[in-house]
Short mmCIF file of C-alpha atoms in Angstrom, two decimals:
data_model
loop_
_atom_site.label_atom_id
_atom_site.label_comp_id
_atom_site.label_asym_id
_atom_site.label_seq_id
_atom_site.Cartn_x
_atom_site.Cartn_y
_atom_site.Cartn_z
CA MET G 1 -16.18 20.88 37.05
CA LYS G 2 -14.89 20.08 33.32
CA ARG G 3 -15.42 16.93 32.21
CA ASP G 4 -12.11 14.75 31.33
CA ILE G 5 -11.27 15.95 27.32
CA ARG G 6 -10.66 12.36 26.82
CA ASP G 7 -14.50 12.04 27.58
CA LEU G 8 -15.62 13.93 24.55
CA LEU G 9 -14.07 12.07 22.06
CA ASN G 10 -14.57 9.03 20.02
CA PRO G 11 -14.18 6.78 22.24
CA ALA G 12 -12.54 4.10 19.93
CA LEU G 13 -9.69 6.39 20.19
CA GLN G 14 -8.71 4.26 23.12
CA ARG G 15 -7.77 1.66 21.46
CA ILE G 16 -5.86 3.40 18.82
CA GLU G 17 -2.36 4.29 18.51
CA VAL G 18 -0.44 7.42 17.19
CA TYR G 19 1.10 6.39 13.23
CA LYS G 20 4.65 5.82 13.96
CA VAL G 21 7.51 5.09 12.19
CA GLU G 22 10.65 3.34 14.47
CA GLY G 23 14.01 5.38 13.69
CA GLY G 24 12.13 7.70 11.91
CA GLN G 25 12.64 9.04 7.78
CA GLU G 26 16.07 10.33 7.73
CA ALA G 27 18.82 7.58 7.15
CA GLU G 28 22.47 7.54 4.85
CA ILE G 29 20.57 4.19 3.43
CA LYS G 30 16.87 4.18 3.39
CA LEU G 31 14.80 0.84 3.31
CA ASN G 32 11.93 1.54 5.90
CA GLN G 33 9.09 2.65 4.18
CA ASN G 34 9.35 0.12 1.08
CA GLU G 35 9.53 3.47 -1.43
CA SER G 36 11.79 3.80 -5.11
CA PRO G 37 14.82 4.04 -5.12
CA PHE G 38 15.01 5.89 -8.05
CA ASP G 39 13.56 9.56 -8.33
CA LEU G 40 12.16 10.82 -10.79
CA PRO G 41 14.97 12.87 -13.66
CA LEU G 42 15.55 16.10 -13.38
CA TRP G 43 14.26 16.74 -17.09
CA LEU G 44 11.08 15.00 -16.39
CA LYS G 45 10.83 17.27 -13.03
CA GLU G 46 11.14 20.15 -14.94
CA THR G 47 8.85 19.77 -17.75
CA ILE G 48 6.36 19.49 -14.82
CA LEU G 49 7.14 22.25 -13.23
CA ASP G 50 7.01 24.67 -15.90
CA GLU G 51 3.63 23.56 -16.80
CA PHE G 52 2.44 23.69 -12.88
CA LEU G 53 3.98 27.05 -13.61
CA ARG G 54 1.45 28.38 -15.30
CA GLU G 55 -1.61 27.11 -13.26
CA PRO G 56 -3.53 29.84 -11.00
CA TRP G 57 -2.26 29.07 -7.66
CA ASN G 58 -4.86 31.22 -6.29
CA ARG G 59 -8.28 28.97 -7.87
CA TYR G 60 -9.35 25.53 -6.39
CA PRO G 61 -8.52 22.55 -8.32
CA ASP G 62 -11.33 20.83 -9.90
CA ILE G 63 -13.68 19.11 -7.25
CA LEU G 64 -11.86 15.27 -8.55
CA PRO G 65 -8.47 15.37 -10.90
CA PHE G 66 -10.57 14.49 -13.49
CA ARG G 67 -7.45 14.89 -15.97
CA ALA G 68 -5.66 12.61 -14.47
CA MET G 69 -8.71 10.23 -13.48
CA ASP G 70 -9.37 9.93 -17.04
CA ALA G 71 -5.70 9.90 -17.92
CA TYR G 72 -5.31 6.52 -15.45
CA ALA G 73 -8.40 4.92 -17.26
CA ASP G 74 -6.80 5.62 -20.55
CA PHE G 75 -3.41 3.98 -19.65
CA LEU G 76 -4.95 0.90 -17.89
CA GLY G 77 -8.00 0.66 -21.03
CA ILE G 78 -10.80 0.53 -18.40
CA PRO G 79 -13.91 2.82 -18.86
CA ARG G 80 -13.57 6.25 -17.08
CA ASP G 81 -16.58 6.62 -14.87
CA CYS G 82 -14.64 3.08 -12.83
CA VAL G 83 -11.79 5.31 -11.69
CA ILE G 84 -11.86 7.15 -8.54
CA MET G 85 -8.27 9.60 -7.51
CA SER G 86 -7.28 10.76 -4.25
CA ASN G 87 -4.32 12.31 -1.96
CA GLY G 88 -2.63 9.29 -1.85
CA SER G 89 -3.91 5.47 -1.10
CA ASN G 90 -4.48 6.25 2.60
CA GLU G 91 -6.89 8.93 1.53
CA MET G 92 -8.92 5.74 -0.26
CA LEU G 93 -8.58 3.41 2.36
CA TYR G 94 -10.56 6.37 4.68
CA THR G 95 -13.12 7.03 2.03
CA ILE G 96 -14.03 3.73 1.24
CA PHE G 97 -13.56 2.28 4.68
CA MET G 98 -16.45 4.96 5.97
CA ALA G 99 -19.15 5.02 3.33
CA CYS G 100 -18.90 0.70 4.22
CA LEU G 101 -18.50 0.55 8.21
CA GLY G 102 -19.70 1.54 11.22
CA PRO G 103 -20.94 0.15 14.32
CA GLY G 104 -22.84 -3.04 13.76
CA LYS G 105 -20.66 -3.49 10.63
CA LYS G 106 -18.27 -6.58 10.29
CA ILE G 107 -14.78 -5.89 8.67
CA LEU G 108 -12.23 -9.36 7.35
CA VAL G 109 -9.08 -8.76 7.99
CA PRO G 110 -6.50 -11.57 7.39
CA GLU G 111 -3.15 -11.31 9.71
CA PRO G 112 -0.52 -10.60 9.79
CA SER G 113 -1.98 -7.20 7.27
CA PHE G 114 -0.84 -3.47 6.67
CA SER G 115 -2.06 -1.84 9.99
CA LEU G 116 -4.47 1.19 9.14
CA TYR G 117 -6.76 -1.16 7.79
CA GLU G 118 -8.03 -2.13 11.65
CA LYS G 119 -7.34 1.46 12.64
CA ILE G 120 -9.77 3.12 10.69
CA ALA G 121 -11.91 0.06 11.62
CA LEU G 122 -11.61 0.58 14.87
CA LEU G 123 -12.49 4.28 13.99
CA LEU G 124 -15.28 3.95 12.90
CA GLN G 125 -16.31 1.11 15.23
CA ALA G 126 -17.16 -1.78 13.30
CA GLU G 127 -16.12 -5.55 14.50
CA VAL G 128 -12.84 -6.35 12.67
CA VAL G 129 -13.09 -10.41 11.96
CA ARG G 130 -9.20 -11.66 11.69
CA VAL G 131 -8.25 -14.99 9.86
CA PRO G 132 -4.46 -15.70 10.69
CA MET G 133 -2.44 -16.61 8.27
CA HIS G 134 -0.40 -19.89 7.72
CA PRO G 135 3.44 -19.63 10.07
CA GLY G 136 4.85 -19.32 6.97
CA LEU G 137 3.28 -16.69 6.60
CA ASP G 138 1.21 -17.70 3.14
CA PHE G 139 -2.77 -16.67 3.17
CA ASP G 140 -5.28 -19.17 4.54
CA ALA G 141 -8.03 -18.76 1.01
CA GLY G 142 -10.21 -21.13 2.27
CA ALA G 143 -10.26 -19.96 5.94
CA ILE G 144 -11.18 -16.50 4.58
CA ILE G 145 -13.98 -18.43 2.66
CA GLU G 146 -15.25 -20.17 5.93
CA THR G 147 -14.80 -17.38 8.35
CA ALA G 148 -16.52 -14.64 5.99
CA ARG G 149 -19.74 -16.96 5.46
CA SER G 150 -20.04 -18.08 8.82
CA ARG G 151 -19.33 -14.70 10.39
CA GLN G 152 -21.39 -12.80 7.80
CA VAL G 153 -18.60 -10.19 6.92
CA ASP G 154 -19.71 -7.25 5.49
CA PHE G 155 -16.69 -6.46 3.87
CA ILE G 156 -13.60 -8.42 3.50
CA VAL G 157 -10.22 -6.49 2.27
CA LEU G 158 -7.02 -7.80 0.95
CA SER G 159 -3.62 -6.46 0.47
CA THR G 160 -2.14 -8.84 -2.02
CA PRO G 161 0.93 -8.63 -2.66
CA ASN G 162 0.75 -8.20 1.12
CA ASN G 163 1.99 -5.27 3.51
CA PRO G 164 3.68 -6.51 5.73
CA THR G 165 4.47 -10.03 4.57
CA GLY G 166 5.34 -9.80 1.33
CA LYS G 167 3.42 -12.84 -0.05
CA SER G 168 0.23 -12.42 -3.02
CA LEU G 169 -2.97 -14.31 -2.10
CA ALA G 170 -2.97 -16.78 -6.26
CA TYR G 171 -5.34 -14.81 -8.45
CA ASP G 172 -7.80 -18.20 -8.66
CA ASP G 173 -7.91 -17.48 -4.60
CA VAL G 174 -8.79 -14.17 -4.73
CA CYS G 175 -11.26 -15.02 -7.21
CA ARG G 176 -13.31 -17.79 -5.08
CA ILE G 177 -13.82 -15.16 -2.55
CA VAL G 178 -14.96 -12.52 -4.93
CA ARG G 179 -17.15 -14.79 -5.60
CA GLU G 180 -18.22 -16.82 -3.32
CA SER G 181 -18.58 -14.07 -0.47
CA ASP G 182 -21.88 -12.12 0.10
CA ALA G 183 -19.81 -8.92 0.71
CA ILE G 184 -17.38 -5.97 -0.68
CA VAL G 185 -14.36 -7.12 -1.43
CA LEU G 186 -11.42 -4.08 -0.85
CA VAL G 187 -8.29 -5.93 -2.85
CA ASP G 188 -5.23 -3.35 -2.19
CA GLU G 189 -2.86 -4.04 -4.79
CA ALA G 190 -0.10 -1.47 -3.86
CA TYR G 191 2.79 -3.98 -5.13
CA ILE G 192 0.34 -5.53 -8.28
CA GLU G 193 3.88 -4.34 -10.32
CA PHE G 194 6.17 -6.21 -7.90
CA SER G 195 3.82 -10.00 -8.23
CA ARG G 196 4.13 -12.41 -10.22
CA GLU G 197 0.05 -12.89 -9.96
CA LYS G 198 -2.02 -10.69 -12.75
CA SER G 199 -4.35 -8.52 -11.00
CA LEU G 200 -7.74 -8.31 -10.65
CA LEU G 201 -8.54 -5.13 -12.74
CA GLY G 202 -9.79 -7.69 -15.61
CA LEU G 203 -12.52 -8.49 -13.45
CA ILE G 204 -14.17 -5.86 -12.15
CA GLY G 205 -16.81 -5.54 -14.98
CA GLU G 206 -18.08 -8.93 -13.63
CA PHE G 207 -18.17 -8.92 -9.66
CA PRO G 208 -20.09 -5.88 -8.43
CA ASN G 209 -18.56 -6.62 -4.97
CA LEU G 210 -14.94 -5.73 -6.11
CA VAL G 211 -12.75 -2.84 -5.97
CA VAL G 212 -9.26 -2.92 -6.25
CA LEU G 213 -6.57 0.10 -4.63
CA ARG G 214 -3.82 1.32 -6.18
CA THR G 215 -1.53 4.03 -4.66
CA MET G 216 1.24 5.64 -7.40
CA SER G 217 4.01 5.55 -4.40
CA LYS G 218 5.46 2.33 -4.71
CA ALA G 219 6.62 1.47 -8.23
CA LEU G 220 5.92 4.92 -10.32
CA ALA G 221 7.69 6.37 -7.20
CA LEU G 222 5.88 8.91 -6.42
CA ALA G 223 5.40 8.57 -2.35
CA GLY G 224 6.17 12.35 -2.29
CA MET G 225 2.47 13.41 -4.97
CA ARG G 226 0.65 11.14 -2.95
CA ILE G 227 -2.13 9.68 -5.72
CA GLY G 228 -4.31 6.96 -5.34
CA PHE G 229 -6.66 5.54 -7.18
CA ALA G 230 -10.13 3.02 -6.29
CA ILE G 231 -11.36 1.10 -9.27
CA ALA G 232 -14.90 -0.10 -9.44
CA ASP G 233 -17.85 -1.08 -10.63
CA PRO G 234 -19.80 2.66 -11.62
CA GLU G 235 -22.51 1.49 -9.64
CA LEU G 236 -20.62 1.14 -6.78
CA LEU G 237 -17.76 3.79 -7.01
CA GLY G 238 -20.60 6.43 -7.01
CA GLU G 239 -21.64 6.05 -3.42
CA LEU G 240 -17.70 4.72 -2.22
CA ALA G 241 -17.25 8.68 -3.13
CA LYS G 242 -20.01 10.26 -1.55
CA PRO G 243 -17.54 10.54 1.45
CA LYS G 244 -15.08 11.51 -0.27
CA ILE G 245 -13.45 15.28 0.25
CA PRO G 246 -13.34 17.56 -2.11
CA PHE G 247 -10.62 19.20 -3.79
CA SER G 248 -8.16 17.07 -1.49
CA SER G 249 -6.01 16.78 -4.94
CA SER G 250 -3.55 19.18 -6.39
CA ARG G 251 -2.87 20.18 -9.46
CA LEU G 252 0.65 19.32 -9.03
CA ALA G 253 0.01 15.98 -8.71
CA GLU G 254 -2.20 15.35 -11.21
CA ILE G 255 0.14 17.33 -13.66
CA THR G 256 3.04 14.83 -12.10
CA LEU G 257 1.28 11.29 -12.71
CA GLN G 258 -0.23 12.13 -16.51
CA HIS G 259 3.73 12.62 -17.51
CA VAL G 260 4.72 10.10 -15.83
CA LEU G 261 2.16 7.97 -17.87
CA LYS G 262 3.29 9.81 -20.85
CA HIS G 263 6.87 7.77 -20.03
CA TYR G 264 5.47 4.87 -18.62
CA TYR G 265 9.17 2.91 -19.50
CA LEU G 266 10.77 4.51 -16.66
CA VAL G 267 8.83 2.70 -14.48
CA THR G 268 8.88 -0.52 -16.21
CA ASP G 269 12.93 -0.11 -16.31
CA ALA G 270 12.28 0.62 -12.36
CA VAL G 271 10.54 -2.34 -11.87
CA ALA G 272 12.58 -4.63 -13.64
CA TYR G 273 15.71 -3.31 -11.84
CA ILE G 274 14.05 -3.81 -8.57
CA LEU G 275 12.93 -7.40 -9.60
CA GLY G 276 16.70 -8.46 -10.65
CA GLU G 277 18.06 -7.33 -7.26
CA ARG G 278 15.19 -8.46 -5.22
CA ASP G 279 16.11 -12.02 -6.84
CA ARG G 280 19.67 -11.35 -5.68
CA LEU G 281 19.28 -10.43 -2.55
CA TYR G 282 17.33 -13.20 -1.92
CA SER G 283 19.94 -15.81 -2.67
CA GLU G 284 22.67 -13.74 -1.10
CA LEU G 285 19.93 -13.42 2.10
CA GLU G 286 19.73 -17.39 2.17
CA GLY G 287 23.21 -18.04 2.22
CA ILE G 288 23.74 -16.19 5.70
CA ALA G 289 23.92 -18.03 8.80
CA GLY G 290 21.15 -17.28 11.25
CA ILE G 291 19.04 -15.03 8.81
CA GLU G 292 15.43 -17.24 7.54
CA VAL G 293 14.42 -14.73 4.30
CA PHE G 294 10.87 -15.13 3.22
CA ALA G 295 10.08 -15.69 -0.57
CA SER G 296 8.59 -11.78 -2.05
CA ASP G 297 5.73 -10.58 -4.00
CA THR G 298 6.77 -7.22 -3.79
CA ASN G 299 9.76 -4.33 -3.70
CA PHE G 300 10.61 -5.57 -0.08
CA LEU G 301 11.88 -8.52 1.57
CA ILE G 302 10.65 -10.12 5.12
CA ILE G 303 13.79 -11.48 7.19
CA ARG G 304 13.84 -13.69 10.21
CA VAL G 305 16.70 -13.03 12.92
CA ASP G 306 17.70 -14.65 16.68
CA ASP G 307 17.42 -10.94 18.31
CA ALA G 308 15.61 -8.39 15.33
CA ALA G 309 16.10 -5.55 17.82
CA ALA G 310 19.18 -5.88 18.73
CA VAL G 311 20.07 -6.42 14.76
CA PHE G 312 18.20 -2.64 13.98
CA ARG G 313 19.65 -1.31 16.16
CA ALA G 314 23.10 -2.37 14.72
CA LEU G 315 22.33 -1.23 11.22
CA SER G 316 20.25 1.28 12.87
CA GLY G 317 24.31 2.77 13.92
CA SER G 318 25.87 1.76 10.22
CA GLY G 319 23.37 4.39 8.79
CA ILE G 320 21.20 1.57 7.32
CA LEU G 321 17.21 2.24 8.18
CA VAL G 322 15.48 -1.19 8.05
CA ARG G 323 11.54 -1.52 9.85
CA ASN G 324 11.02 -3.83 12.79
CA VAL G 325 7.91 -5.37 11.97
CA SER G 326 8.06 -7.51 15.06
CA GLY G 327 5.40 -6.34 16.83
CA TYR G 328 3.11 -8.89 13.80
CA PRO G 329 1.27 -11.37 14.32
CA LEU G 330 3.67 -14.64 13.44
CA MET G 331 5.88 -12.05 13.01
CA LYS G 332 8.19 -12.55 15.98
CA ASN G 333 12.12 -11.65 15.01
CA CYS G 334 10.96 -9.98 11.63
CA LEU G 335 12.82 -7.15 10.39
CA ARG G 336 11.49 -5.74 6.83
CA PHE G 337 13.80 -3.64 4.13
CA ASN G 338 12.63 -2.41 0.78
CA VAL G 339 15.43 -2.96 -2.04
CA GLY G 340 17.50 -0.05 -2.30
CA LEU G 341 20.35 0.83 -5.53
CA ARG G 342 22.96 -2.00 -5.77
CA ASP G 343 25.42 -0.50 -3.68
CA GLU G 344 22.81 0.06 -0.48
CA ASN G 345 21.76 -3.58 -1.09
CA ASP G 346 25.45 -4.45 -1.21
CA ARG G 347 25.97 -2.32 2.17
CA ILE G 348 23.01 -4.48 4.13
CA LEU G 349 24.20 -7.79 2.69
CA ASP G 350 27.95 -7.16 4.40
CA LYS G 351 26.50 -5.40 7.36
CA LEU G 352 24.31 -8.94 7.96
CA ARG G 353 26.91 -11.12 7.18
CA LYS G 354 28.98 -9.82 9.41
CA LEU G 355 26.24 -10.02 12.66
#
C-alpha cells in the first residue's frame, strides 16, 4: 500500500499556510498591496519596450543582471561588488535565508512583521525567536538586543519601516543592534523612501554582518517587474549568493530599471505626492470618531476600528479593497491601506465617515 503523499513532503509544510490575498487583487479602488498609485508614463514604457524588442529572446539573459547591478550601485554610490539583484526582494529573502538558516539555527523576528520571514524560516526548520513590539506597535530595541544575546541567535531580520505596522526603528537603534549582536542582521528597507529615518546603506563598509534589502516595487512603482536587491560587504555577499537561482531576472526587468534610474525625478515626484497625501489622510482620520490611526513611515496607514471584518466588507462592497491585518499579534481589529490618488483617498475617507 502506498504511503500518504504528505509523508513524502517536507514536514515543515504542515506549519505553513498558502499565501492568499483576502478580497483578491482587482477592485475599483485597490489599496491592499502597498503599491504605488503611479504607473510609468507611456513614453517611458515605449522607450523600454523598443530596447527590449531588439534583444534576442531565444538566448538566456546573463547569469546575474550585471548591467542593472552596476547601474544601481552607481546610483547608490557604493562599490559594485556590494550589490546583487533578484527577481523581486522575495526571491532575495529566500536566497539569503537558505544561505543562513537550517536545523539548529535561530532567527530573531520582531512581531508583528512581514509574514514571509517566519514562513521561510519554518520551511528551513530554523527556530524562530519572536520579540513582541510595544502595544503602540513601536519596536522594542532593548528587548531585541537582550534577546539576541541571551538566546544566541544566528540571524536577525528587521523590517524598517515595518510591514504591517508602518513604524521604523530609530537609526541609532538599528546601529546598536548591528554593532552589539553576534549575528547576521538583515535590514529590509522596502519602504525606506517614505521614512523619516535614514538608510543603513552608509554602514555597509563598517559592519561585515549587515545586509540591506531593497525592493523596486514600492517607491519605484515596479511591482510588476519583480526587482529586488541585496547590499552587503563583498565577502558576505559572495556567500549569500551561493543559493541564488541563476538566470532568474529577465532582460526586460533589467532594461526597465536602468531607464527608471535615468529618470529618477519621476520617483521623487511620486514620493512627494504620496507623503503629502499620507499626512493629509492621517490628519483627516484623526478626526473620525471610532477610528484610531497610527503614525506611519511608509506609503500605507494602519487604523484600528471596532469591527475590522465588518469595515472590510463595507469598504469592499463600495469597491474599495484594503487589507485586514487583524490576524497579526497586537493588531486586533486593524486595517491597512496604502496611499492612493487624491480622489481615491477622498473616497475611502468619505466611506469611513459614514460607517
